[in-house]
């Protein structure tokens, strides 16, 4: 029937490639894709021209994003990076199995792209290595790099956030998975200081962990660079709020 | 690797100041047809380093782009389809990207550039 609505397409697990050194789609990957589906109507209206995933692992997330947007005729370009060469290879197989395309680069976060890709990414998705671990496990070879997050699981996240801020376009959105141990509210505050509003799209508790998928977007009204600016803008808004008072005071004064 | 990606990549070696553009060493080139998105092309045109794209596409065996790019060309379907082809349909499958300053080779295997650095380059 013409009115029949198709279910959104996501990557099929049986078509997701694998390798012993690559993180398989798990609760966190599913939560991220569910968040993208939950926000699908907004994403389609957003019409992103360039989407990027940092840390693509098995390719489950970027493939699902490409399928979901592509299904509704949204023609976008996709770029995905991972520090683990096996992961990038597996992602390329997963993409191919689903008949979708992405540009793939083996690199640390977005190293090599900072200069020329700045301000061009409309949608970024990140399922970072968020598990609290000893610092020396961070960025280790193979599958360890997919989860080892250092102190509070924040070492890699805290490197990804400035890179995301740098690469996102004016209308850019970031979707990121965090764990309660990562202190998500502090992450949101940190991003707020860079001018981003945030919203929890999905909150999910499993036996081992409590996951949040947070969406960040530039909100020019909340932009505050540092405490000095904050107090300055606070002072200005205080002044603006006084204007009617001033004018009526001046008005009455001139009548005298 | 598409030439869009080549146009966005720089050498990331510590201390390198002029890491763009990476020189292309082409061993195997493929062409893959993709749907054209005119909005994307018009949007990207201003971000693309035209001379770098012209040179890169020539290295991959495609010499149909005009030497100079001008935004007035975007009204021409013929120009758009050439731009689209160079930017998104030509793929470097096997070869390398060479840092213009140090000559360091970043291998491209099965279409995937490897930009990982050695410890002494970070």
Tab-separated table of C-alpha atoms in Angstrom:
chain	number	residue	atom	x	y	z
A	1	UNK	CA	0.000	0.000	0.000
A	2	UNK	CA	1.145	3.504	-0.758
A	3	UNK	CA	0.635	4.632	2.815
A	4	UNK	CA	2.778	1.835	4.202
A	5	UNK	CA	5.693	3.317	6.112
A	6	UNK	CA	8.975	1.465	5.943
A	7	UNK	CA	10.778	0.741	9.169
A	8	UNK	CA	14.049	2.608	9.445
A	9	UNK	CA	16.933	0.555	8.153
A	10	UNK	CA	19.957	-0.105	10.337
A	11	UNK	CA	22.934	-2.394	9.839
A	12	UNK	CA	22.110	-6.084	10.167
A	13	UNK	CA	24.209	-7.914	12.700
A	14	UNK	CA	24.639	-10.921	10.402
A	15	UNK	CA	26.192	-8.619	7.807
A	16	UNK	CA	28.527	-6.855	10.243
A	17	UNK	CA	32.049	-8.116	9.643
A	18	UNK	CA	34.342	-9.071	12.520
A	19	UNK	CA	37.928	-9.617	13.588
A	20	UNK	CA	39.381	-10.794	16.893
A	21	UNK	CA	41.008	-7.391	17.415
A	22	UNK	CA	37.853	-5.363	16.667
A	23	UNK	CA	35.084	-4.429	19.117
A	24	UNK	CA	31.809	-6.094	18.159
A	25	UNK	CA	28.513	-4.171	18.270
A	26	UNK	CA	27.387	-4.218	21.879
A	27	UNK	CA	24.949	-2.374	24.206
A	28	UNK	CA	26.741	0.947	23.729
A	29	UNK	CA	26.687	0.648	19.924
A	30	UNK	CA	22.991	-0.247	20.022
A	31	UNK	CA	22.262	2.681	22.346
A	32	UNK	CA	23.990	5.077	19.922
A	33	UNK	CA	22.074	3.762	16.912
A	34	UNK	CA	18.819	3.850	18.917
A	35	UNK	CA	19.554	7.491	19.754
A	36	UNK	CA	20.045	8.278	16.061
A	37	UNK	CA	16.750	6.552	15.282
A	38	UNK	CA	15.002	8.406	18.099
A	39	UNK	CA	16.275	11.665	16.585
A	40	UNK	CA	15.703	10.529	13.007
A	41	UNK	CA	13.039	13.076	12.085
A	42	UNK	CA	15.330	15.902	13.192
A	43	UNK	CA	18.277	14.351	11.375
A	44	UNK	CA	16.328	14.141	8.138
A	45	UNK	CA	15.256	17.773	8.454
A	46	UNK	CA	18.840	18.698	9.287
A	47	UNK	CA	19.929	17.388	5.852
A	48	UNK	CA	23.558	16.787	6.829
A	49	UNK	CA	25.910	16.931	3.865
A	50	UNK	CA	28.886	15.524	5.707
A	51	UNK	CA	28.706	12.999	8.537
A	52	UNK	CA	31.659	11.644	10.454
A	53	UNK	CA	32.331	8.899	12.966
A	54	UNK	CA	35.397	8.909	15.182
A	55	UNK	CA	36.301	5.374	16.252
A	56	UNK	CA	34.168	3.381	13.806
A	57	UNK	CA	35.095	-0.097	15.134
A	58	UNK	CA	32.972	-2.741	13.384
A	59	UNK	CA	31.240	-0.081	11.264
A	60	UNK	CA	27.835	-0.854	12.778
A	61	UNK	CA	27.056	2.774	13.663
A	62	UNK	CA	28.227	4.592	10.519
A	63	UNK	CA	26.555	1.931	8.336
A	64	UNK	CA	23.290	2.331	10.244
A	65	UNK	CA	23.461	6.117	9.927
A	66	UNK	CA	24.107	5.886	6.184
A	67	UNK	CA	21.234	3.415	5.727
A	68	UNK	CA	18.773	5.398	7.817
A	69	UNK	CA	19.476	8.713	6.086
A	70	UNK	CA	19.881	7.174	2.634
A	71	UNK	CA	16.547	5.375	2.894
A	72	UNK	CA	14.779	8.733	3.013
A	73	UNK	CA	16.727	10.087	0.070
A	74	UNK	CA	19.136	12.169	2.131
A	75	UNK	CA	22.346	12.114	0.060
A	76	UNK	CA	25.216	12.677	2.457
A	77	UNK	CA	28.932	11.962	2.510
A	78	UNK	CA	30.430	9.884	5.269
A	79	UNK	CA	33.908	9.851	6.784
A	80	UNK	CA	34.989	7.410	9.474
A	81	UNK	CA	38.250	7.035	11.357
A	82	UNK	CA	39.724	4.516	13.759
A	83	UNK	CA	43.184	4.178	15.269
A	84	UNK	CA	42.961	0.396	14.806
A	85	UNK	CA	43.693	-0.629	11.174
A	86	UNK	CA	41.789	-3.918	11.659
A	87	UNK	CA	38.700	-1.937	12.680
A	88	UNK	CA	38.847	0.239	9.574
A	89	UNK	CA	39.125	-2.873	7.403
A	90	UNK	CA	36.154	-4.480	9.179
A	91	UNK	CA	34.158	-1.242	8.766
A	92	UNK	CA	34.876	-1.258	5.051
A	93	UNK	CA	33.564	-4.840	4.816
A	94	UNK	CA	30.450	-3.974	6.840
A	95	UNK	CA	29.717	-0.948	4.626
A	96	UNK	CA	30.187	-3.001	1.478
A	97	UNK	CA	27.896	-5.784	2.749
A	98	UNK	CA	25.139	-3.189	3.149
A	99	UNK	CA	25.812	-1.428	-0.138
A	100	UNK	CA	26.744	1.923	1.409
A	101	UNK	CA	29.871	4.071	1.203
A	102	UNK	CA	32.126	5.978	3.565
A	103	UNK	CA	35.592	7.431	3.323
A	104	UNK	CA	37.807	5.586	5.766
A	105	UNK	CA	41.042	6.726	7.352
A	106	UNK	CA	43.308	4.966	9.816
A	107	UNK	CA	44.241	7.759	12.192
A	108	UNK	CA	44.229	8.885	15.809
A	109	UNK	CA	40.867	10.675	16.330
A	110	UNK	CA	40.987	13.157	13.412
A	111	UNK	CA	44.710	13.641	13.070
A	112	UNK	CA	45.551	14.994	9.599
A	113	UNK	CA	42.034	16.356	9.077
A	114	UNK	CA	42.083	19.275	11.538
A	115	UNK	CA	43.338	21.849	9.105
A	116	UNK	CA	41.132	21.255	6.084
A	117	UNK	CA	38.006	19.611	7.491
A	118	UNK	CA	37.443	22.332	10.117
A	119	UNK	CA	33.852	23.540	10.263
A	120	UNK	CA	32.546	21.101	7.663
A	121	UNK	CA	31.012	18.233	9.650
A	122	UNK	CA	27.230	18.470	10.062
A	123	UNK	CA	26.775	15.315	12.126
A	124	UNK	CA	29.394	13.545	14.218
A	125	UNK	CA	28.831	10.258	16.034
A	126	UNK	CA	31.213	8.924	18.669
A	127	UNK	CA	31.195	5.817	20.827
A	128	UNK	CA	34.470	6.584	22.575
A	129	UNK	CA	36.694	4.341	24.693
A	130	UNK	CA	35.011	5.308	27.965
A	131	UNK	CA	35.971	2.529	30.378
A	132	UNK	CA	38.076	3.751	33.331
A	133	UNK	CA	41.464	2.033	33.057
A	134	UNK	CA	45.078	2.618	34.008
A	135	UNK	CA	46.473	5.443	31.890
A	136	UNK	CA	49.054	3.218	30.166
A	137	UNK	CA	46.311	1.126	28.513
A	138	UNK	CA	44.993	4.119	26.561
A	139	UNK	CA	45.672	3.887	22.835
A	140	UNK	CA	47.244	0.447	23.174
A	141	UNK	CA	47.211	-1.621	19.996
A	142	UNK	CA	44.248	-3.645	18.839
A	143	UNK	CA	40.922	-4.021	20.604
A	144	UNK	CA	42.139	-2.374	23.836
A	145	UNK	CA	42.003	0.995	22.062
A	146	UNK	CA	38.247	0.540	21.643
A	147	UNK	CA	37.499	0.672	25.365
A	148	UNK	CA	40.502	1.828	27.428
A	149	UNK	CA	39.629	5.342	28.570
A	150	UNK	CA	42.193	6.110	31.288
A	151	UNK	CA	41.258	7.996	34.454
A	152	UNK	CA	37.439	8.153	34.825
A	153	UNK	CA	37.353	6.946	31.225
A	154	UNK	CA	37.936	10.548	30.190
A	155	UNK	CA	41.408	10.588	28.631
A	156	UNK	CA	40.289	9.990	25.043
A	157	UNK	CA	36.908	11.744	25.439
A	158	UNK	CA	38.728	14.894	26.561
A	159	UNK	CA	40.801	14.772	23.368
A	160	UNK	CA	37.796	14.068	21.150
A	161	UNK	CA	35.675	17.007	22.390
A	162	UNK	CA	38.003	19.808	21.197
A	163	UNK	CA	38.468	17.970	17.883
A	164	UNK	CA	34.679	17.722	17.499
A	165	UNK	CA	34.265	21.418	18.315
A	166	UNK	CA	36.861	22.227	15.672
A	167	UNK	CA	35.377	20.019	12.938
A	168	UNK	CA	31.662	20.636	13.452
A	169	UNK	CA	29.954	23.092	11.121
A	170	UNK	CA	27.891	26.033	12.376
A	171	UNK	CA	24.869	23.759	12.364
A	172	UNK	CA	26.869	20.716	13.470
A	173	UNK	CA	25.540	18.095	15.889
A	174	UNK	CA	27.517	15.640	17.987
A	175	UNK	CA	26.094	12.410	19.388
A	176	UNK	CA	28.322	10.755	21.978
A	177	UNK	CA	28.040	7.762	24.282
A	178	UNK	CA	29.146	8.271	27.877
A	179	UNK	CA	29.201	6.235	31.039
A	180	UNK	CA	28.096	7.570	34.436
A	181	UNK	CA	31.719	7.193	35.591
A	182	UNK	CA	32.739	9.706	32.875
A	183	UNK	CA	30.752	12.411	34.725
A	184	UNK	CA	28.452	13.359	31.808
A	185	UNK	CA	27.112	16.478	33.517
A	186	UNK	CA	30.633	17.821	33.778
A	187	UNK	CA	31.158	17.029	30.071
A	188	UNK	CA	27.982	18.981	29.259
A	189	UNK	CA	29.188	21.939	31.327
A	190	UNK	CA	32.555	21.849	29.587
A	191	UNK	CA	30.794	21.854	26.203
A	192	UNK	CA	28.487	24.636	27.363
A	193	UNK	CA	31.569	26.752	27.930
A	194	UNK	CA	32.413	26.152	24.262
A	195	UNK	CA	28.904	27.335	23.310
A	196	UNK	CA	27.051	24.027	23.044
A	197	UNK	CA	23.658	23.098	24.362
A	198	UNK	CA	23.146	19.429	25.192
A	199	UNK	CA	20.413	16.905	25.720
A	200	UNK	CA	20.351	13.283	26.801
A	201	UNK	CA	18.706	11.371	23.970
A	202	UNK	CA	18.945	7.921	25.534
A	203	UNK	CA	19.679	6.724	29.020
A	204	UNK	CA	20.117	3.008	29.488
A	205	UNK	CA	21.190	0.898	32.418
A	206	UNK	CA	22.620	-2.536	31.879
A	207	UNK	CA	23.899	-4.936	34.513
A	208	UNK	CA	27.416	-3.535	34.316
A	209	UNK	CA	26.983	0.080	33.349
A	210	UNK	CA	24.703	3.060	32.953
A	211	UNK	CA	24.970	4.601	29.509
A	212	UNK	CA	23.898	7.983	28.179
A	213	UNK	CA	23.830	9.124	24.594
A	214	UNK	CA	24.178	12.899	24.630
A	215	UNK	CA	23.485	15.207	21.733
A	216	UNK	CA	25.401	18.488	21.538
A	217	UNK	CA	24.650	21.403	19.222
A	218	UNK	CA	25.887	24.957	18.937
A	219	UNK	CA	23.647	27.328	20.777
A	220	UNK	CA	24.772	30.875	20.185
A	221	UNK	CA	22.641	32.188	23.015
A	222	UNK	CA	24.493	30.200	25.643
A	223	UNK	CA	27.984	30.884	24.354
A	224	UNK	CA	30.354	31.799	27.147
A	225	UNK	CA	34.086	31.398	26.686
A	226	UNK	CA	35.418	31.732	30.194
A	227	UNK	CA	34.428	33.105	33.536
A	228	UNK	CA	35.503	36.629	32.573
A	229	UNK	CA	33.205	36.587	29.544
A	230	UNK	CA	30.496	35.022	31.585
A	231	UNK	CA	30.537	37.841	34.090
A	232	UNK	CA	30.785	40.404	31.283
A	233	UNK	CA	27.761	39.035	29.436
A	234	UNK	CA	25.990	38.714	32.784
A	235	UNK	CA	26.686	42.384	33.395
A	236	UNK	CA	25.448	43.363	29.930
A	237	UNK	CA	22.215	41.427	30.326
A	238	UNK	CA	21.822	43.076	33.732
A	239	UNK	CA	22.235	46.439	31.992
A	240	UNK	CA	19.798	45.509	29.206
A	241	UNK	CA	17.244	44.476	31.786
A	242	UNK	CA	17.564	47.938	33.304
A	243	UNK	CA	16.934	49.832	30.053
A	244	UNK	CA	13.187	50.403	30.518
A	245	UNK	CA	13.952	51.676	33.992
A	246	UNK	CA	16.666	53.972	32.665
A	247	UNK	CA	14.482	55.358	29.899
A	248	UNK	CA	11.535	55.991	32.158
A	249	UNK	CA	13.862	57.535	34.715
A	250	UNK	CA	15.445	59.703	32.019
A	251	UNK	CA	12.029	60.498	30.612
A	252	UNK	CA	10.672	61.623	33.932
A	253	UNK	CA	13.920	63.443	34.588
A	254	UNK	CA	13.705	65.502	31.382
A	255	UNK	CA	10.109	66.399	32.207
A	256	UNK	CA	11.296	68.040	35.338
B	1	UNK	CA	40.128	7.079	-1.069
B	2	UNK	CA	38.289	9.822	-2.901
B	3	UNK	CA	39.901	13.083	-3.911
B	4	UNK	CA	37.520	14.820	-1.497
B	5	UNK	CA	39.443	13.108	1.280
B	6	UNK	CA	42.769	13.947	-0.336
B	7	UNK	CA	41.689	17.594	-0.396
B	8	UNK	CA	40.959	17.429	3.353
B	9	UNK	CA	44.089	15.573	4.495
B	10	UNK	CA	47.383	17.097	5.608
B	11	UNK	CA	50.582	15.563	6.879
B	12	UNK	CA	50.191	15.358	10.645
B	13	UNK	CA	53.844	14.858	11.548
B	14	UNK	CA	54.993	16.962	14.466
B	15	UNK	CA	56.854	20.078	13.362
B	16	UNK	CA	55.639	19.981	9.759
B	17	UNK	CA	54.194	23.399	8.861
B	18	UNK	CA	53.332	22.899	5.194
B	19	UNK	CA	51.739	19.467	5.244
B	20	UNK	CA	49.236	20.205	2.475
B	21	UNK	CA	48.727	18.949	-0.150
B	22	UNK	CA	49.994	15.418	0.169
B	23	UNK	CA	51.584	14.242	-3.069
B	24	UNK	CA	49.838	11.235	-4.585
B	25	UNK	CA	51.646	8.116	-5.714
B	26	UNK	CA	49.042	6.160	-7.677
B	27	UNK	CA	49.440	2.430	-8.207
B	28	UNK	CA	45.814	1.452	-8.714
B	29	UNK	CA	42.882	3.768	-9.478
B	30	UNK	CA	39.197	2.836	-9.612
B	31	UNK	CA	36.072	4.648	-10.727
B	32	UNK	CA	32.810	4.132	-8.854
B	33	UNK	CA	29.598	5.814	-9.927
B	34	UNK	CA	27.704	7.630	-7.173
B	35	UNK	CA	24.586	9.761	-7.145
B	36	UNK	CA	25.246	13.459	-7.689
B	37	UNK	CA	24.286	15.927	-4.968
B	38	UNK	CA	24.339	19.399	-6.512
B	39	UNK	CA	23.849	21.152	-3.162
B	40	UNK	CA	26.839	19.352	-1.717
B	41	UNK	CA	29.016	20.252	-4.698
B	42	UNK	CA	28.034	23.918	-4.558
B	43	UNK	CA	28.624	23.961	-0.836
B	44	UNK	CA	31.988	22.221	-1.078
B	45	UNK	CA	33.245	24.269	-4.005
B	46	UNK	CA	34.348	27.146	-1.779
B	47	UNK	CA	36.082	24.759	0.638
B	48	UNK	CA	37.946	22.831	-2.033
B	49	UNK	CA	41.462	23.823	-2.977
B	50	UNK	CA	40.835	23.810	-6.708
B	51	UNK	CA	44.426	23.635	-7.926
B	52	UNK	CA	45.050	20.687	-5.609
B	53	UNK	CA	41.982	18.891	-6.980
B	54	UNK	CA	43.023	19.550	-10.592
B	55	UNK	CA	46.529	18.223	-9.950
B	56	UNK	CA	45.288	15.206	-7.974
B	57	UNK	CA	42.714	14.200	-10.587
B	58	UNK	CA	45.383	14.467	-13.276
B	59	UNK	CA	47.589	12.146	-11.226
B	60	UNK	CA	44.700	9.667	-11.211
B	61	UNK	CA	44.396	9.974	-15.002
B	62	UNK	CA	41.507	12.439	-15.276
B	63	UNK	CA	42.377	15.691	-17.044
B	64	UNK	CA	38.926	17.167	-17.739
B	65	UNK	CA	38.847	19.850	-15.036
B	66	UNK	CA	39.528	23.472	-16.006
B	67	UNK	CA	42.793	24.870	-14.607
B	68	UNK	CA	40.994	27.679	-12.838
B	69	UNK	CA	37.849	27.147	-10.818
B	70	UNK	CA	35.254	29.883	-10.702
B	71	UNK	CA	31.963	29.821	-8.813
B	72	UNK	CA	30.131	31.024	-11.952
B	73	UNK	CA	30.928	27.585	-13.460
B	74	UNK	CA	28.566	26.010	-10.923
B	75	UNK	CA	25.667	27.022	-13.177
B	76	UNK	CA	26.933	24.598	-15.815
B	77	UNK	CA	25.753	20.990	-15.627
B	78	UNK	CA	28.777	19.905	-17.599
B	79	UNK	CA	31.120	21.509	-15.051
B	80	UNK	CA	29.182	20.050	-12.108
B	81	UNK	CA	29.370	16.537	-13.495
B	82	UNK	CA	33.139	16.840	-14.029
B	83	UNK	CA	33.624	18.280	-10.566
B	84	UNK	CA	31.456	15.489	-9.135
B	85	UNK	CA	33.434	12.846	-11.007
B	86	UNK	CA	36.826	14.179	-9.871
B	87	UNK	CA	35.807	14.759	-6.268
B	88	UNK	CA	33.714	11.667	-5.535
B	89	UNK	CA	34.017	9.018	-8.234
B	90	UNK	CA	37.761	8.632	-8.665
B	91	UNK	CA	39.309	6.416	-6.007
B	92	UNK	CA	42.919	5.844	-5.159
B	93	UNK	CA	42.846	2.134	-4.300
B	94	UNK	CA	46.547	1.374	-3.935
B	95	UNK	CA	49.431	3.781	-3.608
B	96	UNK	CA	50.674	6.339	-1.130
B	97	UNK	CA	50.348	9.896	0.086
B	98	UNK	CA	53.655	11.699	0.473
B	99	UNK	CA	54.304	14.467	2.998
B	100	UNK	CA	55.396	17.494	0.927
B	101	UNK	CA	57.850	18.624	3.590
B	102	UNK	CA	59.515	15.437	4.810
B	103	UNK	CA	58.834	12.952	2.014
B	104	UNK	CA	57.355	10.506	4.539
B	105	UNK	CA	55.031	7.991	2.820
B	106	UNK	CA	51.566	7.271	4.170
B	107	UNK	CA	50.424	4.039	2.505
B	108	UNK	CA	46.998	3.693	0.884
B	109	UNK	CA	45.837	0.075	0.886
B	110	UNK	CA	42.476	-1.142	-0.400
B	111	UNK	CA	41.437	2.485	-0.644
B	112	UNK	CA	42.294	3.285	2.976
B	113	UNK	CA	45.026	5.791	3.860
B	114	UNK	CA	46.987	5.023	7.013
B	115	UNK	CA	47.940	8.272	8.760
B	116	UNK	CA	49.243	6.659	11.951
B	117	UNK	CA	52.514	8.180	13.085
B	118	UNK	CA	55.586	6.562	14.593
B	119	UNK	CA	56.372	7.519	18.179
B	120	UNK	CA	59.097	9.960	17.158
B	121	UNK	CA	56.726	11.778	14.775
B	122	UNK	CA	53.947	12.598	17.258
